[in-house]
Amino acid sequence: MYDLEHQYREHEDQAKCNTDFHSVAKADTHIHASAMMTAVQLDQFMRRIYERDRDRPLDDKGKTVGSAMRGAGFQTKGEHNAESLNVQASYRMFGNFKNFNAAFTPLGSRELKSLFMGYEALEGEYLAAMVRECAGVAHEGAGAFLEPRFSIYGRKPSEWKTFARWVRRWQVDEMPGVLIAIQLPRVYPVWRRMGAVTSFGGMLRNFWGPLFEAALSDEDDDVKWLLDKIRVIDTVDDESIEDHPDLAGLCGADDWTSEKNPPYGYYAYYMHENVARLNALLRARKLRSSPLTFKPHAGEAGPADHLATAFLFSDGVSHGINLETQQEAVALQYLYYAAQVPIGVSPISNSVLFLKYAQNPFPTLFKRGLCVALTTDDPLMFHTTPTPLLEEYATARHAFALSSVDMCEIARNSCVAAFSDEERMDLHNDENPDCTNVPACRLNFRQATLQGELDLLAARGGAL
């Protein structure tokens, strides 16, 4: 009905604006730092590094960058190409998270991954260069901000100091368009079996302890400096692995000493609790101007209780497609709409791993008014152009028959997910069509519809 009444007016109003989709701000709120480059970009980057640094020492035993790359199987002649890196998506990944995770390791070489995607080898110089290059292309060519996820594993407390020094050394926080996010992979059993931790509580202390200690310290060290640079905390792992949704009666984190992984909701509760406490401490000590947000992966696979848990504990989610694909999540979808919880959907990634593109509920969720935006997840596997976020939008536009107004509204949603209200006003006047290219009639319709639902809920709540 809205389209019938306002379709032509929208396009007339949009034509009067001084911007278009390519110039409005947009944010990729779900992208993993180790997979920011496409396979072609990574191949070209590695070739440049080989030509420039092949004789650069890696250790005091005679190993060089060139010998390490050749030893890993990197071919320096014409017979090598991007596909040889074995990082691009294939049919073998569908429903198989193990094969997907293997693609994060170029040529299957841990040494090569450490050299190009780690913080320690050569002080993480190559990873910093990759982030800078990707962010520069996205920000200058597409008006895009990137929210790359960097992993802190909770294996040992010193991980934070290593990461903070890397960010500071290469001024990652000052790279145009970079919004730093941290993810905790849900791999507690790995560290428990290795003996790195003796309980789940130990892993939590390794992850959170250095942050609380830095916030309480009067000394200005690297981790304390970092506290004001991080924007997002995330958790990530294979959601399709069956876990126990009933959290009642479970032991505390320090008493969880088995090698079994805690349920999704158990992780989410402790992450939320620590984010809330750290925010309170940072606010009391005036160490941050805006709070950390908790935006976990949720709802790509697994049971509906993952989305229920995320609704209770998070500030937004990555994926969320099960809100429509699972019958049990229908009521949750309404709650996500009413609360306008930001959802970053990655249809191209989803199509490779769990849900074919034509079946993706993104257009349905968008038309219903949920705060959905498009994200890339892992360009290394899933994308082919130098601007993966624009590739994601272009693919969705054609596949889902999105209008130019739709595209700009989705971009606006992405900024709602990435920035606070104050930041968006600085970035652009959020209600000014000349800045967002979303006509006032569209914004007014969305707001009036949402307010009608909220009024209905308030009235029914009073009746109860």
Tab-separated table of C-alpha atoms in Angstrom:
chain	number	residue	atom	x	y	z
A	1	MET	CA	0.000	0.000	0.000
A	2	TYR	CA	2.795	2.416	0.892
A	3	ASP	CA	4.583	1.718	-2.397
A	4	LEU	CA	1.408	2.367	-4.374
A	5	GLU	CA	0.871	5.709	-2.660
A	6	HIS	CA	4.412	7.014	-2.389
A	7	GLN	CA	6.623	5.299	-4.983
A	8	TYR	CA	6.674	8.210	-7.428
A	9	ARG	CA	6.822	10.832	-4.687
A	10	GLU	CA	9.863	9.106	-3.211
A	11	HIS	CA	11.769	9.270	-6.460
A	12	GLU	CA	10.751	12.878	-7.047
A	13	ASP	CA	11.900	13.851	-3.550
A	14	GLN	CA	15.114	11.880	-3.929
A	15	ALA	CA	15.886	13.641	-7.206
A	16	LYS	CA	15.910	16.942	-5.314
A	17	CYS	CA	18.601	15.745	-2.893
A	18	ASN	CA	22.235	16.652	-3.341
A	19	THR	CA	23.512	13.110	-2.770
A	20	ASP	CA	23.145	9.618	-4.171
A	21	PHE	CA	23.724	6.101	-2.872
A	22	HIS	CA	27.434	6.160	-3.683
A	23	SER	CA	28.068	9.321	-1.678
A	24	VAL	CA	25.986	8.618	1.441
A	25	ALA	CA	27.715	7.153	4.481
A	26	LYS	CA	27.449	3.402	4.926
A	27	ALA	CA	29.112	0.921	7.277
A	28	ASP	CA	30.136	-2.713	7.005
A	29	THR	CA	29.346	-3.780	10.568
A	30	HIS	CA	30.354	-7.415	10.113
A	31	ILE	CA	33.721	-8.059	8.512
A	32	HIS	CA	36.596	-10.144	9.846
A	33	ALA	CA	39.996	-8.450	9.780
A	34	SER	CA	41.853	-11.554	8.619
A	35	ALA	CA	39.533	-11.828	5.611
A	36	MET	CA	39.150	-8.173	4.580
A	37	MET	CA	40.933	-8.602	1.257
A	38	THR	CA	39.466	-10.581	-1.591
A	39	ALA	CA	41.523	-13.501	-2.875
A	40	VAL	CA	42.693	-11.426	-5.854
A	41	GLN	CA	43.704	-8.526	-3.615
A	42	LEU	CA	45.548	-10.860	-1.250
A	43	ASP	CA	47.406	-12.533	-4.111
A	44	GLN	CA	48.469	-9.150	-5.497
A	45	PHE	CA	49.450	-7.931	-2.033
A	46	MET	CA	51.559	-11.029	-1.355
A	47	ARG	CA	53.285	-10.676	-4.714
A	48	ARG	CA	54.180	-7.066	-3.914
A	49	ILE	CA	55.532	-8.111	-0.527
A	50	TYR	CA	57.586	-10.880	-2.100
A	51	GLU	CA	59.146	-8.540	-4.646
A	52	ARG	CA	59.928	-5.910	-2.017
A	53	ASP	CA	60.786	-7.970	1.079
A	54	ARG	CA	61.888	-11.410	-0.072
A	55	ASP	CA	65.351	-10.915	1.444
A	56	ARG	CA	64.031	-9.404	4.677
A	57	PRO	CA	65.086	-11.481	7.716
A	58	LEU	CA	62.363	-13.202	9.735
A	59	ASP	CA	64.589	-14.670	12.433
A	60	ASP	CA	68.247	-15.052	13.375
A	61	LYS	CA	68.509	-18.459	11.701
A	62	GLY	CA	68.596	-17.209	8.142
A	63	LYS	CA	64.904	-17.451	7.339
A	64	THR	CA	63.601	-14.608	5.177
A	65	VAL	CA	60.173	-13.469	4.071
A	66	GLY	CA	60.868	-14.942	0.648
A	67	SER	CA	62.031	-18.326	1.927
A	68	ALA	CA	59.007	-18.558	4.234
A	69	MET	CA	56.643	-17.809	1.360
A	70	ARG	CA	58.329	-20.240	-0.999
A	71	GLY	CA	58.416	-22.889	1.710
A	72	ALA	CA	54.656	-22.520	2.160
A	73	GLY	CA	54.140	-23.179	-1.544
A	74	PHE	CA	53.700	-19.635	-2.800
A	75	GLN	CA	54.655	-19.693	-6.458
A	76	THR	CA	56.476	-16.577	-7.599
A	77	LYS	CA	56.112	-17.192	-11.316
A	78	GLY	CA	53.171	-16.981	-13.700
A	79	GLU	CA	51.714	-20.359	-12.775
A	80	HIS	CA	50.417	-18.930	-9.493
A	81	ASN	CA	47.031	-17.183	-9.273
A	82	ALA	CA	44.441	-16.177	-6.698
A	83	GLU	CA	42.696	-19.545	-6.823
A	84	SER	CA	45.956	-21.240	-5.871
A	85	LEU	CA	45.676	-19.698	-2.395
A	86	ASN	CA	42.738	-22.039	-1.628
A	87	VAL	CA	40.809	-19.353	0.217
A	88	GLN	CA	37.785	-18.824	-2.021
A	89	ALA	CA	34.338	-20.228	-1.314
A	90	SER	CA	33.357	-23.591	-2.732
A	91	TYR	CA	30.452	-26.029	-2.560
A	92	ARG	CA	32.427	-27.967	0.066
A	93	MET	CA	31.693	-25.209	2.590
A	94	PHE	CA	27.909	-25.534	2.552
A	95	GLY	CA	26.923	-26.776	5.985
A	96	ASN	CA	30.571	-27.543	6.771
A	97	PHE	CA	32.117	-24.986	9.131
A	98	LYS	CA	35.387	-26.912	9.281
A	99	ASN	CA	36.031	-26.414	5.565
A	100	PHE	CA	35.025	-22.768	5.918
A	101	ASN	CA	37.502	-22.164	8.749
A	102	ALA	CA	40.272	-23.806	6.726
A	103	ALA	CA	39.923	-21.072	4.095
A	104	PHE	CA	41.271	-18.499	6.564
A	105	THR	CA	44.696	-20.122	6.101
A	106	PRO	CA	46.251	-19.292	2.689
A	107	LEU	CA	47.783	-22.369	1.053
A	108	GLY	CA	46.949	-24.215	4.278
A	109	SER	CA	50.102	-22.725	5.818
A	110	ARG	CA	49.976	-21.589	9.450
A	111	GLU	CA	53.285	-19.794	8.965
A	112	LEU	CA	51.902	-17.814	6.042
A	113	LYS	CA	48.780	-16.956	8.034
A	114	SER	CA	50.896	-15.813	10.975
A	115	LEU	CA	53.098	-13.704	8.707
A	116	PHE	CA	50.295	-11.898	6.898
A	117	MET	CA	47.403	-12.025	9.359
A	118	GLY	CA	49.060	-11.990	12.772
A	119	TYR	CA	50.147	-9.266	15.181
A	120	GLU	CA	53.577	-10.638	16.109
A	121	ALA	CA	55.574	-11.537	12.980
A	122	LEU	CA	57.403	-8.362	11.910
A	123	GLU	CA	55.249	-6.546	14.498
A	124	GLY	CA	52.152	-7.275	12.420
A	125	GLU	CA	53.270	-4.912	9.676
A	126	TYR	CA	51.594	-6.785	6.842
A	127	LEU	CA	48.218	-7.105	8.573
A	128	ALA	CA	48.265	-3.372	9.296
A	129	ALA	CA	49.058	-2.655	5.645
A	130	MET	CA	46.191	-4.890	4.533
A	131	VAL	CA	43.718	-3.156	6.842
A	132	ARG	CA	44.927	0.271	5.707
A	133	GLU	CA	44.612	-0.640	2.034
A	134	CYS	CA	41.110	-2.123	2.358
A	135	ALA	CA	39.838	0.711	4.528
A	136	GLY	CA	41.276	3.321	2.190
A	137	VAL	CA	39.601	1.857	-0.886
A	138	ALA	CA	36.274	1.467	0.940
A	139	HIS	CA	36.271	4.917	2.494
A	140	GLU	CA	37.486	6.860	-0.518
A	141	GLY	CA	35.717	4.863	-3.201
A	142	ALA	CA	32.422	4.007	-1.521
A	143	GLY	CA	32.001	6.341	1.446
A	144	ALA	CA	32.131	3.239	3.625
A	145	PHE	CA	33.239	2.637	7.186
A	146	LEU	CA	34.561	-0.809	8.113
A	147	GLU	CA	34.124	-2.468	11.508
A	148	PRO	CA	36.783	-5.210	11.320
A	149	ARG	CA	36.743	-7.916	13.971
A	150	PHE	CA	40.104	-8.754	15.541
A	151	SER	CA	40.359	-11.925	17.614
A	152	ILE	CA	41.350	-12.063	21.270
A	153	TYR	CA	41.148	-15.735	22.215
A	154	GLY	CA	41.293	-15.691	26.001
A	155	ARG	CA	44.189	-18.138	25.891
A	156	LYS	CA	46.499	-15.847	27.874
A	157	PRO	CA	46.230	-12.331	29.353
A	158	SER	CA	49.150	-10.976	27.310
A	159	GLU	CA	47.081	-11.107	24.099
A	160	TRP	CA	45.641	-7.687	24.922
A	161	LYS	CA	49.050	-6.066	25.330
A	162	THR	CA	50.224	-7.530	22.027
A	163	PHE	CA	47.129	-6.281	20.237
A	164	ALA	CA	47.229	-2.831	21.864
A	165	ARG	CA	50.867	-2.368	20.884
A	166	TRP	CA	50.026	-3.404	17.326
A	167	VAL	CA	47.163	-0.890	17.081
A	168	ARG	CA	49.343	1.856	18.540
A	169	ARG	CA	52.431	0.986	16.500
A	170	TRP	CA	50.598	1.162	13.182
A	171	GLN	CA	47.995	3.787	14.179
A	172	VAL	CA	45.146	1.495	13.190
A	173	ASP	CA	42.729	3.636	15.194
A	174	GLU	CA	43.541	6.613	12.959
A	175	MET	CA	43.028	4.810	9.659
A	176	PRO	CA	40.150	6.529	7.816
A	177	GLY	CA	36.893	4.648	8.234
A	178	VAL	CA	38.180	1.942	10.618
A	179	LEU	CA	35.966	1.096	13.614
A	180	ILE	CA	37.769	-1.439	15.833
A	181	ALA	CA	35.804	-4.477	17.025
A	182	ILE	CA	37.034	-7.406	19.137
A	183	GLN	CA	35.688	-10.935	18.892
A	184	LEU	CA	36.075	-13.818	21.335
A	185	PRO	CA	35.944	-17.111	19.415
A	186	ARG	CA	33.911	-19.635	21.426
A	187	VAL	CA	36.685	-22.230	21.490
A	188	TYR	CA	37.110	-22.812	25.234
A	189	PRO	CA	37.548	-26.616	24.773
A	190	VAL	CA	40.691	-26.033	22.685
A	191	TRP	CA	42.427	-24.099	25.463
A	192	ARG	CA	41.153	-26.487	28.138
A	193	ARG	CA	42.577	-29.530	26.343
A	194	MET	CA	45.882	-27.703	25.802
A	195	GLY	CA	46.085	-26.846	29.497
A	196	ALA	CA	46.148	-23.107	28.770
A	197	VAL	CA	43.169	-22.697	31.131
A	198	THR	CA	41.668	-24.938	33.795
A	199	SER	CA	38.130	-23.552	33.682
A	200	PHE	CA	35.817	-21.374	31.630
A	201	GLY	CA	36.295	-18.722	34.283
A	202	GLY	CA	40.013	-18.777	33.527
A	203	MET	CA	39.369	-18.002	29.877
A	204	LEU	CA	37.033	-15.164	30.852
A	205	ARG	CA	39.699	-13.730	33.156
A	206	ASN	CA	42.278	-13.898	30.382
A	207	PHE	CA	39.895	-11.963	28.132
A	208	TRP	CA	38.406	-9.441	30.558
A	209	GLY	CA	40.995	-9.202	33.326
A	210	PRO	CA	43.527	-7.017	31.460
A	211	LEU	CA	40.777	-4.546	30.519
A	212	PHE	CA	39.540	-4.118	34.099
A	213	GLU	CA	43.111	-3.887	35.392
A	214	ALA	CA	43.958	-1.199	32.835
A	215	ALA	CA	40.805	0.759	33.676
A	216	LEU	CA	41.671	0.693	37.396
A	217	SER	CA	45.342	1.531	36.906
A	218	ASP	CA	46.706	5.052	37.248
A	219	GLU	CA	49.481	4.242	34.794
A	220	ASP	CA	49.125	5.000	31.100
A	221	ASP	CA	50.005	1.732	29.405
A	222	ASP	CA	49.065	0.408	25.970
A	223	VAL	CA	45.975	-1.495	27.101
A	224	LYS	CA	44.595	1.525	28.952
A	225	TRP	CA	45.191	3.621	25.833
A	226	LEU	CA	43.278	1.014	23.814
A	227	LEU	CA	40.179	1.175	26.030
A	228	ASP	CA	38.922	4.268	24.235
A	229	LYS	CA	39.629	2.850	20.766
A	230	ILE	CA	37.507	-0.327	20.854
A	231	ARG	CA	33.886	0.063	19.829
A	232	VAL	CA	32.411	-3.438	19.740
A	233	ILE	CA	32.723	-6.779	21.545
A	234	ASP	CA	31.574	-9.898	19.679
A	235	THR	CA	31.526	-13.678	20.081
A	236	VAL	CA	31.797	-16.058	17.147
A	237	ASP	CA	31.810	-19.760	16.321
A	238	ASP	CA	29.790	-22.411	14.521
A	239	GLU	CA	26.194	-21.960	15.700
A	240	SER	CA	25.074	-25.208	14.101
A	241	ILE	CA	26.869	-27.244	16.777
A	242	GLU	CA	24.178	-28.535	19.114
A	243	ASP	CA	24.261	-27.160	22.640
A	244	HIS	CA	21.932	-27.217	25.646
A	245	PRO	CA	19.638	-24.173	25.719
A	246	ASP	CA	18.483	-24.652	29.319
A	247	LEU	CA	20.855	-22.592	31.463
A	248	ALA	CA	19.034	-23.234	34.738
A	249	GLY	CA	21.137	-25.146	37.216
A	250	LEU	CA	24.419	-24.710	35.355
A	251	CYS	CA	27.496	-24.126	37.488
A	252	GLY	CA	29.430	-20.861	37.656
A	253	ALA	CA	32.261	-20.073	35.262
A	254	ASP	CA	35.044	-21.096	37.667
A	255	ASP	CA	33.336	-24.430	38.285
A	256	TRP	CA	33.033	-25.166	34.566
A	257	THR	CA	36.152	-27.319	34.375
A	258	SER	CA	35.091	-29.958	31.848
A	259	GLU	CA	36.343	-29.944	28.270
A	260	LYS	CA	32.799	-29.477	26.981
A	261	ASN	CA	31.972	-26.098	25.471
A	262	PRO	CA	29.395	-24.049	27.416
A	263	PRO	CA	26.109	-23.251	25.631
A	264	TYR	CA	25.676	-20.156	23.483
A	265	GLY	CA	23.556	-18.451	26.133
A	266	TYR	CA	26.188	-19.103	28.801
A	267	TYR	CA	28.804	-17.257	26.753
A	268	ALA	CA	26.359	-14.441	25.980
A	269	TYR	CA	25.420	-13.917	29.621
A	270	TYR	CA	29.016	-13.598	30.803
A	271	MET	CA	29.982	-11.384	27.878
A	272	HIS	CA	27.037	-9.061	28.500
A	273	GLU	CA	27.713	-8.948	32.243
A	274	ASN	CA	31.340	-8.017	31.732
A	275	VAL	CA	30.561	-5.426	29.046
A	276	ALA	CA	28.060	-3.782	31.408
A	277	ARG	CA	30.475	-3.752	34.351
A	278	LEU	CA	33.375	-2.500	32.260
A	279	ASN	CA	31.209	0.277	30.815
A	280	ALA	CA	30.211	1.350	34.326
A	281	LEU	CA	33.860	1.437	35.398
A	282	LEU	CA	34.985	3.339	32.301
A	283	ARG	CA	32.174	5.838	32.765
A	284	ALA	CA	33.025	6.358	36.440
A	285	ARG	CA	36.693	6.943	35.615
A	286	LYS	CA	35.851	9.092	32.578
A	287	LEU	CA	37.867	6.875	30.243
A	288	ARG	CA	35.311	6.695	27.412
A	289	SER	CA	32.896	9.112	25.820
A	290	SER	CA	30.531	6.377	24.581
A	291	PRO	CA	29.857	2.832	25.839
A	292	LEU	CA	31.231	-0.386	24.417
A	293	THR	CA	28.563	-2.346	22.588
A	294	PHE	CA	28.034	-6.114	22.534
A	295	LYS	CA	27.088	-7.361	19.054
A	296	PRO	CA	27.475	-11.149	18.786
A	297	HIS	CA	27.019	-13.476	15.846
A	298	ALA	CA	23.510	-14.892	16.229
A	299	GLY	CA	20.863	-16.545	14.115
A	300	GLU	CA	22.761	-17.797	11.088
A	301	ALA	CA	22.269	-21.375	12.208
A	302	GLY	CA	21.399	-23.169	15.428
A	303	PRO	CA	18.223	-22.991	17.526
A	304	ALA	CA	16.003	-19.959	18.067
A	305	ASP	CA	17.200	-19.588	21.657
A	306	HIS	CA	20.419	-18.028	20.305
A	307	LEU	CA	18.361	-15.129	18.981
A	308	ALA	CA	16.334	-14.978	22.196
A	309	THR	CA	19.522	-14.751	24.238
A	310	ALA	CA	20.967	-12.129	21.914
A	311	PHE	CA	17.785	-10.060	22.174
A	312	LEU	CA	18.113	-9.977	25.962
A	313	PHE	CA	21.828	-9.290	26.145
A	314	SER	CA	23.059	-7.579	22.967
A	315	ASP	CA	23.073	-4.189	21.251
A	316	GLY	CA	22.810	-5.772	17.805
A	317	VAL	CA	23.590	-9.010	15.973
A	318	SER	CA	25.380	-10.283	12.904
A	319	HIS	CA	23.307	-12.583	10.632
A	320	GLY	CA	19.859	-12.937	12.242
A	321	ILE	CA	18.343	-14.772	9.261
A	322	ASN	CA	16.721	-17.412	11.492
A	323	LEU	CA	14.266	-14.737	12.627
A	324	GLU	CA	12.360	-15.615	9.459
A	325	THR	CA	13.549	-19.112	8.548
A	326	GLN	CA	12.611	-20.709	11.893
A	327	GLN	CA	8.962	-20.909	12.915
A	328	GLU	CA	9.957	-20.716	16.588
A	329	ALA	CA	11.452	-17.261	16.035
A	330	VAL	CA	8.352	-15.483	14.670
A	331	ALA	CA	7.570	-13.774	17.981
A	332	LEU	CA	11.236	-12.870	18.341
A	333	GLN	CA	11.147	-11.181	14.948
A	334	TYR	CA	8.436	-8.863	16.246
A	335	LEU	CA	10.517	-8.049	19.322
A	336	TYR	CA	13.570	-7.291	17.172
A	337	TYR	CA	11.366	-4.978	15.113
A	338	ALA	CA	9.782	-3.229	18.095
A	339	ALA	CA	13.164	-2.657	19.741
A	340	GLN	CA	14.830	-1.792	16.401
A	341	VAL	CA	17.753	-4.093	17.177
A	342	PRO	CA	20.397	-3.592	14.440
A	343	ILE	CA	20.947	-6.710	12.319
A	344	GLY	CA	23.836	-7.080	9.880
A	345	VAL	CA	22.897	-9.615	7.192
A	346	SER	CA	25.417	-11.171	4.787
A	347	PRO	CA	23.389	-12.861	2.022
A	348	ILE	CA	26.395	-13.831	-0.117
A	349	SER	CA	28.124	-15.451	2.853
A	350	ASN	CA	24.888	-17.120	3.950
A	351	SER	CA	24.418	-18.612	0.478
A	352	VAL	CA	27.780	-20.352	0.649
A	353	LEU	CA	27.402	-21.690	4.185
A	354	PHE	CA	23.781	-22.252	5.160
A	355	LEU	CA	21.026	-20.635	3.048
A	356	LYS	CA	20.828	-20.189	-0.718
A	357	TYR	CA	20.656	-16.581	-1.877
A	358	ALA	CA	17.125	-16.696	-3.292
A	359	GLN	CA	15.832	-17.983	0.054
A	360	ASN	CA	17.455	-15.246	2.128
A	361	PRO	CA	14.858	-13.348	4.198
A	362	PHE	CA	16.686	-10.019	3.979
A	363	PRO	CA	14.126	-8.306	1.688
A	364	THR	CA	11.252	-9.548	3.853
A	365	LEU	CA	12.861	-8.292	7.055
A	366	PHE	CA	13.665	-4.970	5.409
A	367	LYS	CA	10.145	-4.397	4.080
A	368	ARG	CA	8.688	-5.167	7.502
A	369	GLY	CA	10.794	-2.397	8.995
A	370	LEU	CA	13.452	-4.279	10.931
A	371	CYS	CA	16.744	-2.391	11.251
A	372	VAL	CA	18.634	-4.567	8.770
A	373	ALA	CA	21.758	-3.647	6.826
A	374	LEU	CA	24.032	-5.470	4.391
A	375	THR	CA	27.460	-6.710	5.471
A	376	THR	CA	30.237	-8.714	3.819
A	377	ASP	CA	31.448	-11.103	6.557
A	378	ASP	CA	34.548	-12.453	4.747
A	379	PRO	CA	35.474	-10.869	1.390
A	380	LEU	CA	38.457	-13.233	1.193
A	381	MET	CA	36.090	-16.125	0.522
A	382	PHE	CA	32.965	-14.546	-0.871
A	383	HIS	CA	33.732	-11.455	-2.970
A	384	THR	CA	35.623	-10.641	-6.150
A	385	THR	CA	35.735	-6.836	-6.553
A	386	PRO	CA	37.942	-4.221	-4.810
A	387	THR	CA	34.844	-2.831	-3.009
A	388	PRO	CA	33.129	-5.862	-1.426
A	389	LEU	CA	30.465	-3.820	0.372
A	390	LEU	CA	29.333	-2.207	-2.885
A	391	GLU	CA	29.367	-5.681	-4.441
A	392	GLU	CA	27.078	-6.864	-1.641
A	393	TYR	CA	24.677	-3.960	-2.240
A	394	ALA	CA	24.722	-4.359	-6.025
A	395	THR	CA	23.997	-8.079	-5.802
A	396	ALA	CA	21.124	-7.496	-3.389
A	397	ARG	CA	19.697	-4.690	-5.509
A	398	HIS	CA	19.333	-6.926	-8.542
A	399	ALA	CA	18.359	-10.127	-6.726
A	400	PHE	CA	15.804	-8.495	-4.417
A	401	ALA	CA	14.594	-5.721	-6.775
A	402	LEU	CA	15.589	-2.940	-4.384
A	403	SER	CA	14.966	0.679	-5.334
A	404	SER	CA	17.492	3.479	-4.948
A	405	VAL	CA	15.506	4.654	-1.903
A	406	ASP	CA	15.750	1.154	-0.429
A	407	MET	CA	19.502	1.150	-0.961
A	408	CYS	CA	19.921	4.469	0.818
A	409	GLU	CA	17.681	3.403	3.698
A	410	ILE	CA	19.734	0.237	4.150
A	411	ALA	CA	22.892	2.362	4.183
A	412	ARG	CA	21.269	4.594	6.816
A	413	ASN	CA	20.410	1.488	8.875
A	414	SER	CA	24.065	0.479	8.766
A	415	CYS	CA	25.046	3.819	10.285
A	416	VAL	CA	22.407	3.380	12.998
A	417	ALA	CA	24.151	0.094	13.819
A	418	ALA	CA	27.679	1.521	13.748
A	419	PHE	CA	27.331	4.934	15.380
A	420	SER	CA	25.656	6.586	18.342
A	421	ASP	CA	22.981	9.233	17.788
A	422	GLU	CA	25.502	11.991	18.486
A	423	GLU	CA	28.049	10.503	16.095
A	424	ARG	CA	25.464	10.244	13.334
A	425	MET	CA	24.566	13.898	13.751
A	426	ASP	CA	28.248	14.744	13.334
A	427	LEU	CA	28.556	12.363	10.397
A	428	HIS	CA	25.397	13.657	8.758
A	429	ASN	CA	22.118	15.155	9.874
A	430	ASP	CA	20.299	11.853	10.204
A	431	GLU	CA	16.875	13.275	9.445
A	432	ASN	CA	18.014	15.421	6.523
A	433	PRO	CA	17.298	13.760	3.158
A	434	ASP	CA	20.111	15.803	1.619
A	435	CYS	CA	22.539	13.847	3.812
A	436	THR	CA	21.037	10.342	3.804
A	437	ASN	CA	19.189	10.484	0.462
A	438	VAL	CA	16.184	8.871	2.180
A	439	PRO	CA	13.049	10.946	1.456
A	440	ALA	CA	11.167	12.331	4.440
A	441	CYS	CA	8.006	10.446	3.472
A	442	ARG	CA	9.854	7.106	3.870
A	443	LEU	CA	11.302	8.076	7.254
A	444	ASN	CA	7.938	9.397	8.448
A	445	PHE	CA	6.188	6.200	7.372
A	446	ARG	CA	8.708	4.013	9.194
A	447	GLN	CA	8.447	6.092	12.363
A	448	ALA	CA	4.638	6.282	12.340
A	449	THR	CA	4.293	2.530	11.785
A	450	LEU	CA	6.733	1.725	14.570
A	451	GLN	CA	5.087	4.183	16.952
A	452	GLY	CA	1.711	2.594	16.236
A	453	GLU	CA	3.052	-0.802	17.273
A	454	LEU	CA	4.682	0.615	20.396
A	455	ASP	CA	1.431	2.350	21.368
A	456	LEU	CA	-0.429	-0.921	20.874
A	457	LEU	CA	2.056	-2.768	23.067
A	458	ALA	CA	1.782	-0.089	25.747
A	459	ALA	CA	-2.018	-0.255	25.696
A	460	ARG	CA	-2.103	-4.043	25.847
A	461	GLY	CA	0.549	-4.039	28.543
A	462	GLY	CA	-1.570	-1.706	30.644
A	463	ALA	CA	-4.585	-3.962	30.147
A	464	LEU	CA	-2.620	-6.919	31.466
